[in-house]
Tab-separated table of C-alpha atoms in Angstrom:
chain	number	residue	atom	x	y	z
O	1	MET	CA	0.388	0.181	-0.293
O	2	ALA	CA	1.721	3.599	-0.755
O	3	ARG	CA	1.645	6.465	1.161
O	4	HIS	CA	1.196	10.256	-0.469
O	5	VAL	CA	1.758	13.279	1.230
O	6	ILE	CA	-1.063	15.289	-0.083
O	7	ALA	CA	-0.915	18.286	1.521
O	8	PRO	CA	0.609	20.382	4.638
O	9	VAL	CA	-1.786	20.585	7.460
O	10	ASP	CA	-2.297	24.705	7.296
O	11	GLU	CA	-3.449	23.571	4.107
O	12	LEU	CA	-6.468	21.627	4.675
O	13	PRO	CA	-7.919	23.167	7.919
O	14	PRO	CA	-10.985	21.748	9.775
O	15	GLY	CA	-14.048	21.984	7.843
O	16	THR	CA	-12.683	21.729	4.488
O	17	ARG	CA	-11.505	19.326	1.792
O	18	LYS	CA	-9.094	18.514	-0.987
O	19	PHE	CA	-9.266	16.998	-4.686
O	20	LEU	CA	-6.270	15.184	-6.068
O	21	GLU	CA	-5.893	12.142	-8.929
O	22	ILE	CA	-3.665	10.135	-7.332
O	23	ASP	CA	-2.762	7.121	-9.796
O	24	GLY	CA	-5.366	7.878	-12.130
O	25	ARG	CA	-8.047	7.948	-9.638
O	26	PRO	CA	-9.712	10.598	-8.076
O	27	ILE	CA	-9.758	11.262	-4.380
O	28	ALA	CA	-11.281	13.308	-2.135
O	29	VAL	CA	-9.354	13.876	1.262
O	30	PHE	CA	-11.514	15.944	3.689
O	31	ASN	CA	-10.895	17.644	7.964
O	32	ILE	CA	-13.881	17.062	9.818
O	33	LYS	CA	-12.958	18.645	12.944
O	34	GLY	CA	-9.295	17.766	12.875
O	35	GLU	CA	-9.912	13.683	12.023
O	36	TYR	CA	-8.672	13.280	8.243
O	37	PHE	CA	-10.685	11.320	5.499
O	38	GLY	CA	-10.112	9.735	1.996
O	39	LEU	CA	-12.943	8.747	-0.148
O	40	LEU	CA	-12.781	7.312	-4.109
O	41	ASN	CA	-14.595	10.698	-5.948
O	42	ARG	CA	-17.164	8.882	-7.479
O	43	CYS	CA	-20.295	8.169	-6.946
O	44	PRO	CA	-21.422	4.086	-6.858
O	45	HIS	CA	-24.610	4.365	-8.122
O	46	GLN	CA	-24.136	6.424	-11.737
O	47	GLY	CA	-20.443	7.957	-11.319
O	48	ALA	CA	-20.656	11.470	-9.796
O	49	ALA	CA	-17.959	13.606	-8.607
O	50	LEU	CA	-19.531	12.714	-4.925
O	51	CYS	CA	-17.128	14.253	-2.919
O	52	GLU	CA	-18.256	17.516	-3.795
O	53	GLY	CA	-22.058	17.160	-2.392
O	54	PRO	CA	-22.183	18.581	0.840
O	55	LEU	CA	-21.536	17.265	3.703
O	56	ILE	CA	-24.948	16.707	6.370
O	57	GLY	CA	-25.438	14.166	9.288
O	58	LEU	CA	-27.700	11.425	9.240
O	59	ALA	CA	-31.598	11.016	9.818
O	60	GLN	CA	-32.858	8.016	11.130
O	61	SER	CA	-35.754	6.980	12.638
O	62	SER	CA	-36.416	3.983	15.571
O	63	ASP	CA	-40.172	4.693	14.765
O	64	PRO	CA	-42.566	7.089	12.864
O	65	GLY	CA	-42.634	11.148	13.774
O	66	GLU	CA	-39.719	10.123	16.443
O	67	ILE	CA	-36.245	11.377	14.436
O	68	GLU	CA	-32.281	10.980	14.885
O	69	TYR	CA	-29.741	13.122	13.665
O	70	THR	CA	-26.628	12.194	14.293
O	71	LYS	CA	-22.681	12.420	13.005
O	72	LEU	CA	-23.337	16.064	12.517
O	73	GLY	CA	-20.571	16.758	8.965
O	74	GLU	CA	-19.881	12.683	8.517
O	75	ILE	CA	-22.561	12.125	5.674
O	76	ILE	CA	-21.495	12.787	2.112
O	77	ARG	CA	-24.651	13.579	0.100
O	78	CYS	CA	-24.630	13.175	-3.674
O	79	PRO	CA	-24.303	15.983	-6.067
O	80	TRP	CA	-26.818	14.351	-8.570
O	81	HIS	CA	-29.252	12.180	-6.721
O	82	GLY	CA	-28.513	12.671	-2.770
O	83	TRP	CA	-27.393	8.882	-2.140
O	84	GLU	CA	-25.588	9.766	1.231
O	85	PHE	CA	-22.163	7.849	2.367
O	86	ASP	CA	-20.207	7.230	5.584
O	87	ILE	CA	-17.109	9.229	5.025
O	88	ARG	CA	-15.756	6.830	7.721
O	89	THR	CA	-16.400	3.945	6.222
O	90	GLY	CA	-17.875	4.631	2.340
O	91	GLN	CA	-21.181	2.706	3.871
O	92	SER	CA	-24.462	4.253	2.017
O	93	TYR	CA	-26.996	4.051	4.157
O	94	CYS	CA	-29.864	3.046	1.024
O	95	ASP	CA	-28.414	-0.388	-0.256
O	96	PRO	CA	-25.308	-1.212	2.084
O	97	ARG	CA	-24.771	-4.145	0.758
O	98	ARG	CA	-24.859	-3.676	-2.959
O	99	PHE	CA	-23.660	0.277	-2.569
O	100	ARG	CA	-20.545	1.157	-0.798
O	101	VAL	CA	-17.752	4.065	-2.060
O	102	LYS	CA	-13.852	3.274	-1.404
O	103	ALA	CA	-12.329	4.641	1.248
O	104	TYR	CA	-8.559	5.781	1.918
O	105	PRO	CA	-7.034	5.753	5.453
O	106	ALA	CA	-5.849	9.087	5.624
O	107	HIS	CA	-4.078	10.130	8.795
O	108	VAL	CA	-1.015	13.191	9.696
O	109	GLU	CA	2.351	12.607	9.895
O	110	PRO	CA	5.253	14.800	11.074
O	111	GLY	CA	7.404	15.712	8.310
O	112	ALA	CA	10.445	14.011	10.050
O	113	SER	CA	9.020	10.853	9.163
O	114	VAL	CA	7.756	11.620	6.085
O	115	VAL	CA	10.862	12.142	4.600
O	116	LYS	CA	12.151	9.148	6.077
O	117	GLY	CA	8.951	7.049	5.363
O	118	PRO	CA	8.189	5.195	2.803
O	119	TYR	CA	5.910	7.619	0.953
O	120	VAL	CA	5.281	9.443	-2.339
O	121	ALA	CA	5.124	13.684	-2.320
O	122	GLU	CA	1.806	14.136	-4.735
O	123	THR	CA	1.165	17.534	-4.535
O	124	VAL	CA	3.486	19.581	-1.863
O	125	THR	CA	7.233	19.983	-1.392
O	126	VAL	CA	7.960	18.569	1.827
O	127	LYS	CA	9.503	20.190	4.531
O	128	VAL	CA	10.943	18.421	7.508
O	129	GLU	CA	10.038	20.497	10.414
O	130	SER	CA	6.247	21.013	9.211
O	131	ASP	CA	2.947	17.847	9.808
O	132	TYR	CA	1.045	16.235	6.612
O	133	VAL	CA	-1.402	15.320	5.180
O	134	VAL	CA	-1.083	11.516	3.902
O	135	VAL	CA	-3.678	9.420	2.392
O	136	GLU	CA	-3.406	5.791	1.630
O	137	LEU	CA	-3.880	3.924	-1.159
P	1	MET	CA	-24.446	24.095	6.149
P	2	ASN	CA	-21.104	23.976	5.166
P	3	ILE	CA	-20.721	23.528	0.552
P	4	GLN	CA	-17.434	23.222	-0.986
P	5	PHE	CA	-17.468	22.825	-4.712
P	6	ARG	CA	-14.156	21.959	-6.624
P	7	GLU	CA	-13.022	24.336	-9.631
P	8	GLN	CA	-15.444	23.530	-12.820
P	9	THR	CA	-12.812	23.934	-15.130
P	10	ASP	CA	-11.748	20.751	-15.775
P	11	SER	CA	-13.506	18.687	-13.888
P	12	VAL	CA	-15.870	17.326	-17.330
P	13	ALA	CA	-14.870	14.731	-19.029
P	14	PRO	CA	-13.172	14.941	-22.057
P	15	LEU	CA	-13.854	14.790	-25.089
P	16	THR	CA	-14.188	10.917	-26.490
P	17	VAL	CA	-15.787	9.456	-28.984
P	18	LYS	CA	-19.052	7.885	-27.812
P	19	THR	CA	-22.172	6.750	-29.474
P	20	ALA	CA	-24.116	9.925	-30.245
P	21	ILE	CA	-27.246	10.278	-28.800
P	22	ALA	CA	-30.322	12.371	-28.036
P	23	ASP	CA	-30.926	13.956	-25.106
P	24	CYS	CA	-34.837	14.258	-25.395
P	25	ASP	CA	-35.792	16.219	-21.711
P	26	ILE	CA	-32.761	19.277	-21.560
P	27	HIS	CA	-34.458	22.133	-19.067
P	28	PRO	CA	-32.724	25.292	-20.221
P	29	ALA	CA	-33.291	28.206	-17.094
P	30	ARG	CA	-33.551	31.879	-17.322
P	31	ALA	CA	-30.164	33.049	-15.642
P	32	THR	CA	-31.686	36.545	-14.599
P	33	ARG	CA	-35.062	37.233	-13.417
P	34	THR	CA	-35.761	40.231	-16.654
P	35	GLU	CA	-33.925	38.110	-19.287
P	36	LEU	CA	-36.844	37.983	-20.802
P	37	TYR	CA	-38.250	41.209	-20.708
P	38	PRO	CA	-36.405	41.748	-24.132
P	39	TYR	CA	-39.404	39.779	-25.582
P	40	LEU	CA	-42.049	41.116	-24.046
P	41	ALA	CA	-44.156	43.552	-24.860
P	42	LYS	CA	-43.293	46.923	-22.236
P	43	ARG	CA	-47.180	46.236	-20.765
P	44	TRP	CA	-46.774	42.797	-19.854
P	45	GLN	CA	-43.179	44.173	-17.634
P	46	HIS	CA	-44.751	46.356	-16.130
P	47	HIS	CA	-47.878	43.948	-15.303
P	48	LEU	CA	-45.355	41.705	-14.034
P	49	GLU	CA	-42.980	44.084	-11.605
P	50	VAL	CA	-46.329	45.102	-10.180
P	51	TYR	CA	-48.999	42.090	-10.238
P	52	GLY	CA	-46.229	39.544	-10.148
P	53	VAL	CA	-47.271	35.743	-11.582
P	54	HIS	CA	-50.559	33.421	-9.891
P	55	ALA	CA	-50.803	30.202	-10.995
P	56	TYR	CA	-53.402	27.325	-10.339
P	57	GLN	CA	-51.811	26.786	-6.549
P	58	GLY	CA	-53.283	29.023	-3.859
P	59	MET	CA	-51.369	31.602	-1.988
P	60	MET	CA	-47.627	30.284	-2.543
P	61	GLU	CA	-45.110	30.975	-4.485
P	62	GLY	CA	-43.030	28.930	-6.369
P	63	PRO	CA	-43.088	24.658	-5.843
P	64	PRO	CA	-44.940	23.444	-3.351
P	65	TYR	CA	-42.382	20.881	-1.985
P	66	PRO	CA	-38.926	21.399	-1.626
P	67	LYS	CA	-36.793	19.687	-5.040
P	68	ALA	CA	-34.155	18.160	-2.533
P	69	GLN	CA	-30.600	20.297	-4.595
P	70	PRO	CA	-31.656	24.359	-5.066
P	71	ASN	CA	-33.404	24.628	-8.114
P	72	ALA	CA	-33.832	20.787	-7.955
P	73	SER	CA	-30.269	20.727	-9.661
P	74	ARG	CA	-27.245	18.969	-9.232
P	75	ARG	CA	-24.680	20.743	-7.606
P	76	ASP	CA	-22.097	20.810	-9.690
P	77	ALA	CA	-24.060	21.970	-12.462
P	78	TYR	CA	-23.643	25.569	-11.577
P	79	PRO	CA	-22.429	27.323	-14.669
P	80	PRO	CA	-18.649	28.982	-13.716
P	81	GLU	CA	-19.836	32.516	-14.875
P	82	GLY	CA	-22.490	32.572	-12.234
P	83	GLY	CA	-26.921	32.352	-11.877
P	84	PRO	CA	-28.426	28.818	-11.639
P	85	GLN	CA	-27.775	25.446	-12.938
P	86	GLY	CA	-28.856	25.519	-16.771
P	87	SER	CA	-28.810	29.241	-17.585
P	88	SER	CA	-25.680	28.903	-19.706
P	89	LEU	CA	-24.946	27.566	-22.572
P	90	SER	CA	-21.536	27.161	-23.384
P	91	PHE	CA	-21.569	25.500	-19.845
P	92	MET	CA	-24.238	22.937	-21.180
P	93	GLN	CA	-21.813	22.085	-24.069
P	94	LYS	CA	-18.698	21.300	-21.900
P	95	GLN	CA	-20.574	19.607	-19.058
P	96	LEU	CA	-23.407	17.877	-21.404
P	97	LEU	CA	-23.586	17.697	-24.345
P	98	ASP	CA	-19.903	17.706	-25.296
P	99	PRO	CA	-18.639	14.781	-23.602
P	100	ASN	CA	-21.852	12.704	-24.126
P	101	ASN	CA	-21.684	13.011	-27.948
P	102	VAL	CA	-25.759	14.590	-27.901
P	103	GLN	CA	-26.614	14.827	-31.292
P	104	LEU	CA	-30.492	16.057	-30.607
P	105	GLY	CA	-31.338	17.685	-27.637
P	106	VAL	CA	-34.739	18.832	-26.482
P	107	LEU	CA	-35.067	21.853	-24.712
P	108	ASN	CA	-38.123	21.381	-22.632
P	109	PRO	CA	-38.284	25.211	-20.207
P	110	LEU	CA	-40.408	24.896	-16.870
P	111	ASN	CA	-41.052	28.069	-14.998
P	112	THR	CA	-43.113	29.652	-18.260
P	113	GLY	CA	-46.285	31.280	-18.783
P	114	GLN	CA	-47.754	28.006	-18.202
P	115	GLY	CA	-50.227	27.613	-15.882
P	116	ILE	CA	-50.978	31.380	-15.313
P	117	ARG	CA	-54.223	32.535	-14.253
P	118	ASN	CA	-53.882	35.303	-16.512
P	119	HIS	CA	-54.458	33.814	-19.888
P	120	GLU	CA	-53.134	37.322	-21.690
P	121	LEU	CA	-50.015	36.996	-19.604
P	122	SER	CA	-49.866	33.089	-19.987
P	123	ALA	CA	-49.656	33.537	-23.480
P	124	ALA	CA	-47.337	36.580	-24.107
P	125	LEU	CA	-44.984	34.568	-21.448
P	126	CYS	CA	-45.144	31.494	-23.485
P	127	SER	CA	-44.027	33.381	-26.818
P	128	ALA	CA	-41.959	35.454	-25.041
P	129	ILE	CA	-40.173	31.979	-23.903
P	130	ASN	CA	-39.912	30.488	-27.316
P	131	ASP	CA	-38.434	33.271	-29.487
P	132	TRP	CA	-35.383	33.075	-26.122
P	133	GLN	CA	-35.568	29.518	-27.039
P	134	ILE	CA	-34.066	29.950	-30.519
P	135	ASP	CA	-31.795	33.100	-29.096
P	136	LYS	CA	-30.511	31.968	-26.514
P	137	TRP	CA	-29.857	28.229	-27.900
P	138	THR	CA	-31.502	26.635	-31.402
P	139	SER	CA	-29.575	29.343	-33.321
P	140	LYS	CA	-26.868	29.109	-31.387
P	141	ASP	CA	-25.517	25.533	-31.113
P	142	LYS	CA	-27.900	23.193	-33.957
P	143	ARG	CA	-27.793	19.823	-31.717
P	144	LEU	CA	-31.056	21.476	-29.834
P	145	LYS	CA	-34.084	22.334	-30.847
P	146	ALA	CA	-36.902	23.731	-28.991
P	147	SER	CA	-40.732	23.167	-27.308
P	148	ILE	CA	-42.988	25.211	-27.940
P	149	VAL	CA	-43.630	26.474	-24.361
P	150	VAL	CA	-48.461	27.043	-25.144
P	151	GLY	CA	-50.404	28.284	-22.702
P	152	ASN	CA	-52.247	25.219	-21.689
P	153	GLU	CA	-55.392	26.664	-19.801
P	154	ASP	CA	-56.608	28.568	-23.379
P	155	GLY	CA	-56.690	26.012	-25.410
P	156	LEU	CA	-57.104	29.190	-28.567
P	157	SER	CA	-54.195	31.163	-28.256
P	158	ALA	CA	-52.261	28.039	-27.303
P	159	ALA	CA	-53.372	26.440	-30.858
P	160	ALA	CA	-52.629	29.977	-32.368
P	161	GLU	CA	-49.001	29.736	-30.457
P	162	ILE	CA	-48.204	26.638	-32.489
P	163	ARG	CA	-49.302	27.753	-35.523
P	164	GLU	CA	-47.418	30.778	-35.365
P	165	ARG	CA	-43.656	28.772	-35.117
P	166	ALA	CA	-45.318	25.761	-37.526
P	167	GLY	CA	-42.523	25.200	-39.981
P	168	ASP	CA	-39.777	26.463	-37.698
P	169	ARG	CA	-36.783	24.065	-38.054
P	170	ASN	CA	-36.045	25.472	-34.612
P	171	PHE	CA	-39.254	23.659	-32.901
P	172	VAL	CA	-39.473	19.888	-32.932
P	173	GLN	CA	-42.862	19.215	-30.010
P	174	VAL	CA	-45.329	20.919	-28.366
P	175	LEU	CA	-44.988	20.961	-24.672
P	176	LEU	CA	-47.670	20.638	-22.093
P	177	LEU	CA	-47.386	19.793	-18.103
P	178	SER	CA	-49.281	16.810	-16.369
P	179	ARG	CA	-51.072	18.949	-13.683
P	180	ASN	CA	-53.293	21.077	-15.530
P	181	VAL	CA	-57.033	22.620	-14.446
P	182	GLU	CA	-58.389	19.194	-15.547
P	183	PRO	CA	-57.656	16.071	-16.784
P	184	LEU	CA	-56.147	16.680	-20.560
P	185	GLY	CA	-57.889	14.742	-22.418
P	186	GLN	CA	-61.082	17.488	-21.913
P	187	ARG	CA	-62.484	19.263	-24.727
P	188	ARG	CA	-60.572	22.448	-23.782
P	189	TYR	CA	-57.287	20.874	-24.822
P	190	TRP	CA	-58.304	19.698	-27.753
P	191	PRO	CA	-57.615	23.204	-29.852
P	192	ILE	CA	-53.924	22.642	-29.021
P	193	TYR	CA	-54.305	18.905	-30.269
P	194	GLN	CA	-55.830	19.895	-33.519
P	195	ALA	CA	-52.865	22.846	-34.291
P	196	ALA	CA	-50.574	20.224	-33.102
P	197	GLU	CA	-51.478	17.438	-35.698
P	198	GLU	CA	-52.177	20.126	-38.232
P	199	ALA	CA	-48.086	21.088	-37.673
P	200	GLY	CA	-47.017	17.389	-37.672
P	201	LEU	CA	-45.176	18.197	-33.925
P	202	PRO	CA	-45.969	15.962	-31.172
P	203	VAL	CA	-47.235	16.538	-28.157
P	204	GLY	CA	-44.971	16.592	-24.723
P	205	VAL	CA	-46.551	15.869	-21.832
P	206	HIS	CA	-43.911	16.794	-19.092
P	207	ALA	CA	-44.354	16.003	-14.814
P	208	PHE	CA	-44.903	19.046	-12.573
P	209	GLY	CA	-47.468	22.406	-13.734
P	210	PHE	CA	-50.021	24.300	-11.435
P	211	GLY	CA	-53.564	22.666	-11.739
P	212	GLY	CA	-54.985	24.015	-8.710
P	213	ASN	CA	-55.579	20.404	-7.441
P	214	PRO	CA	-53.747	18.325	-4.960
P	215	ILE	CA	-51.113	16.507	-6.474
P	216	THR	CA	-52.021	13.012	-5.397
P	217	PRO	CA	-55.434	11.640	-6.266
P	218	SER	CA	-55.697	12.424	-2.870
P	219	GLY	CA	-54.857	15.290	-1.323
P	220	TRP	CA	-51.715	17.186	0.048
P	221	PRO	CA	-49.213	14.239	0.798
P	222	SER	CA	-46.383	15.293	3.672
P	223	TYR	CA	-43.167	14.433	1.751
P	224	TYR	CA	-41.268	15.582	-1.159
P	225	ILE	CA	-40.830	11.284	-1.963
P	226	GLU	CA	-44.622	11.355	-2.158
P	227	GLU	CA	-44.691	14.091	-5.455
P	228	MET	CA	-42.130	12.350	-6.727
P	229	VAL	CA	-43.697	9.587	-7.338
P	230	GLY	CA	-46.946	11.000	-7.898
P	231	HIS	CA	-46.387	11.810	-11.428
P	232	SER	CA	-47.061	8.627	-12.427
P	233	GLN	CA	-50.406	8.711	-10.755
P	234	CYS	CA	-51.162	12.439	-12.312
P	235	GLN	CA	-49.392	11.065	-15.693
P	236	GLN	CA	-51.776	8.079	-16.026
P	237	SER	CA	-54.541	10.087	-15.131
P	238	ALA	CA	-53.206	12.297	-18.211
P	239	LEU	CA	-53.405	9.565	-20.505
P	240	ALA	CA	-56.763	7.442	-19.399
P	241	SER	CA	-58.841	11.316	-19.641
P	242	LEU	CA	-56.603	11.681	-23.351
P	243	VAL	CA	-57.551	7.972	-24.551
P	244	LEU	CA	-61.222	7.691	-23.254
P	245	GLU	CA	-62.160	11.350	-23.805
P	246	GLY	CA	-61.567	10.109	-27.679
P	247	VAL	CA	-58.427	12.615	-28.278
P	248	PHE	CA	-56.626	9.562	-30.604
P	249	GLU	CA	-59.704	8.789	-31.809
P	250	ARG	CA	-60.122	12.138	-33.002
P	251	PHE	CA	-56.763	12.985	-33.374
P	252	PRO	CA	-55.255	9.934	-34.656
P	253	LYS	CA	-51.861	11.658	-36.832
P	254	LEU	CA	-51.434	12.695	-33.244
P	255	LYS	CA	-48.736	11.225	-30.652
P	256	MET	CA	-47.943	11.908	-27.441
P	257	VAL	CA	-44.904	11.819	-25.424
P	258	MET	CA	-44.957	11.392	-21.397
P	259	ILE	CA	-41.900	12.830	-20.399
P	260	GLU	CA	-40.328	12.558	-16.720
P	261	ALA	CA	-42.660	10.397	-14.856
P	262	GLY	CA	-41.272	6.736	-15.574
P	263	PHE	CA	-42.999	3.883	-18.195
P	264	GLY	CA	-43.131	0.897	-16.208
P	265	TRP	CA	-46.526	2.060	-15.371
P	266	ALA	CA	-47.787	1.839	-19.175
P	267	PRO	CA	-48.395	-1.754	-19.142
P	268	SER	CA	-50.729	-2.482	-17.083
P	269	LEU	CA	-52.475	0.918	-17.205
P	270	ALA	CA	-53.334	-0.365	-20.452
P	271	TRP	CA	-54.404	-3.836	-18.992
P	272	ARG	CA	-56.582	-2.079	-16.447
P	273	LEU	CA	-58.218	0.119	-19.434
P	274	ASP	CA	-58.610	-2.676	-21.540
P	275	LYS	CA	-60.810	-4.690	-19.595
P	276	VAL	CA	-63.327	-1.833	-18.103
P	277	TRP	CA	-63.169	-0.888	-21.647
P	278	GLN	CA	-64.613	-4.414	-22.302
P	279	ARG	CA	-67.536	-3.854	-19.850
P	280	LEU	CA	-68.315	-0.342	-20.150
P	281	ARG	CA	-67.232	0.627	-23.428
P	282	SER	CA	-71.452	1.835	-24.068
P	283	GLU	CA	-70.300	4.638	-21.839
P	284	VAL	CA	-68.006	6.037	-24.394
P	285	PRO	CA	-68.686	4.557	-27.466
P	286	HIS	CA	-66.234	7.487	-29.268
P	287	VAL	CA	-63.512	5.234	-27.861
P	288	LYS	CA	-63.830	2.656	-31.025
P	289	ARG	CA	-61.153	0.385	-30.111
P	290	PRO	CA	-58.892	-1.617	-27.355
P	291	PRO	CA	-57.747	1.467	-25.288
P	292	SER	CA	-53.957	0.043	-25.554
P	293	GLU	CA	-54.378	-0.055	-29.307
P	294	TYR	CA	-54.723	3.735	-29.173
P	295	ILE	CA	-51.450	4.199	-26.200
P	296	ARG	CA	-49.408	1.403	-28.399
P	297	GLU	CA	-49.853	3.699	-31.793
P	298	GLN	CA	-49.677	6.915	-30.738
P	299	VAL	CA	-47.886	7.778	-27.514
P	300	TRP	CA	-43.900	7.533	-26.816
P	301	TRP	CA	-41.940	7.394	-23.521
P	302	THR	CA	-38.832	9.709	-22.397
P	303	THR	CA	-36.514	7.045	-20.331
P	304	GLN	CA	-35.374	9.857	-16.894
P	305	PRO	CA	-35.836	8.584	-14.082
P	306	MET	CA	-35.063	5.688	-15.545
P	307	GLU	CA	-36.926	2.095	-13.941
P	308	ASP	CA	-34.338	0.185	-11.816
P	309	PRO	CA	-35.689	-2.633	-11.102
P	310	GLU	CA	-33.154	-5.600	-8.899
P	311	ARG	CA	-33.838	-7.528	-11.917
P	312	ARG	CA	-33.097	-6.443	-15.513
P	313	GLU	CA	-35.738	-8.929	-17.161
P	314	ASP	CA	-38.141	-7.139	-15.607
P	315	LEU	CA	-37.275	-3.746	-17.549
P	316	PHE	CA	-36.951	-5.819	-20.724
P	317	ASP	CA	-40.341	-6.915	-19.957
P	318	VAL	CA	-41.530	-3.606	-20.057
P	319	ILE	CA	-39.785	-2.534	-22.558
P	320	LYS	CA	-41.153	-4.975	-24.593
P	321	TRP	CA	-44.202	-4.179	-23.996
P	322	ILE	CA	-43.839	-0.742	-24.539
P	323	GLY	CA	-41.615	-1.253	-27.148
P	324	TRP	CA	-38.270	-0.267	-28.164
P	325	ASP	CA	-39.039	2.044	-31.255
P	326	ARG	CA	-41.379	3.364	-27.868
P	327	LEU	CA	-38.459	4.915	-25.983
P	328	LEU	CA	-36.933	8.094	-25.760
P	329	PHE	CA	-33.246	8.429	-23.568
P	330	ALA	CA	-33.473	11.837	-22.180
P	331	THR	CA	-30.830	12.808	-18.666
P	332	ASP	CA	-33.452	15.677	-17.666
P	333	TYR	CA	-29.811	18.167	-17.662
P	334	PRO	CA	-29.212	19.546	-14.556
P	335	HIS	CA	-31.988	18.536	-12.276
P	336	TRP	CA	-31.235	16.328	-9.709
P	337	ASP	CA	-32.413	13.295	-11.481
P	338	TYR	CA	-30.331	13.609	-14.061
P	339	ASP	CA	-29.472	10.402	-15.168
P	340	GLU	CA	-25.933	9.084	-17.260
P	341	PRO	CA	-25.882	7.676	-20.457
P	342	SER	CA	-23.632	5.236	-20.253
P	343	ARG	CA	-25.614	4.352	-16.408
P	344	VAL	CA	-28.385	3.757	-17.412
P	345	LEU	CA	-29.428	0.852	-19.555
P	346	PRO	CA	-28.876	-2.956	-18.467
P	347	ALA	CA	-26.186	-5.174	-20.957
P	348	GLY	CA	-27.934	-7.726	-22.659
P	349	VAL	CA	-29.367	-5.240	-25.378
P	350	SER	CA	-28.928	-5.715	-28.655
P	351	GLU	CA	-26.975	-2.971	-31.185
P	352	ALA	CA	-30.595	-2.296	-32.837
P	353	ASN	CA	-32.250	-1.673	-30.354
P	354	ARG	CA	-29.567	0.387	-28.155
P	355	GLU	CA	-29.267	2.290	-31.001
P	356	ALA	CA	-33.106	3.015	-31.040
P	357	PHE	CA	-33.664	3.800	-27.710
P	358	TYR	CA	-30.208	6.157	-27.596
P	359	LEU	CA	-31.014	8.253	-31.086
P	360	GLY	CA	-33.081	7.098	-33.490
P	361	ASN	CA	-36.822	6.485	-31.502
P	362	ALA	CA	-35.400	10.462	-30.888
P	363	LYS	CA	-34.414	10.741	-34.406
P	364	LYS	CA	-37.281	9.368	-35.790
P	365	LEU	CA	-40.035	11.076	-33.707
P	366	TYR	CA	-39.276	14.335	-34.192
P	367	GLY	CA	-37.990	14.314	-37.774
P	368	ILE	CA	-34.221	15.255	-37.384
P	369	ALA	CA	-31.516	14.072	-40.744
């Protein structure tokens, strides 16, 4: 599994996302409250650029009239047909068996380890004293 | 809400050699509120500023149910120069027409002058929309063809507009909506069918519209999802009315296109109509043949939103009844329930049927060489 340095952490603050292409695959990386998530930017339903949709929460109901709204900012909604996927896992809620979007682990690594480690710097010049967002695929 | 968009300059697929297709339901939008003013007499410009428009829908501005996405549209369809989705020809070319190799695109403008209580204003707005379609769209891109928008509730002025445009090859069909004041077979609408038949133009019936009636046969539902499903019910009522009022019998060369309301329900509606017609034929002696015969001979269907059953054989069974020669591929661009051409048709369709589905049927129906 190759690891790719995609940005200094300063360039991907909480609430933002970055679109890039790695090995011909369209990828989006999100910073949600300091946690990082990578997703294939292609909806498994009809192929839309999935990650251009809004981040919403998950509405669930145990009984008619009872609505629980959780995972705020953790559900991506496709810009075409509104299909919802959990950005932590790529799971869909309408048809989790057939439709999943590929999730790629993303996290922060210090510059020193990035320079040493088995990483490919995708878009950034790496400086030892900074921290970097790294995505694995 | 946290919404962020990627820069769109290079986000569309590159132009590759793909099979040419027709897209029989494209929705062009106005970029600004006053974009129609150059085509409207001063009298109507002033009227709009002072009084606005009044649909057959009480106390409401805009549609009664919010539409799942802004402007009911794809979130990636905002033109880079600004304005609502569907308002930029250059972006439509780049996002829809070029990458999908659209050879024929049929424009169906919504939010026009249809379903407006003031019939003179309705006619003026529809005529303005038709001029605007030529100026902004069809004269600038020969792949695009327009639908003649008519003030549907006034059959006479609607027929006049059709006759005015007849023979103009910028236009390939007459556009009605499924929700009207009365079911579409009734006599107030007959002048429209007569003029369309004379002009050799199909009449498209697109889902939506303002008729003043609840949007389901049993009243106002709670959810938008019910409105979405209700379009097929509404279209079924329209089609039953067209058959049973004798429209197809009276206008045997009339061609109707059912737009954006599905087609999976067609066989069961026809079977049911045939069955009750056998028992109650004497109530409607002007319906001289089994209803299914009129439907199969005079009705075409656009595909979006394409039925998507778990077993593809179920879809093929429905299409077999309708006829592979009756389906017209459509995307509904730029709306949110857009169908992607490369994804809608399951494998297992012959080359001839695929060609008919994606292009041939539309070219034949709309008379495109």
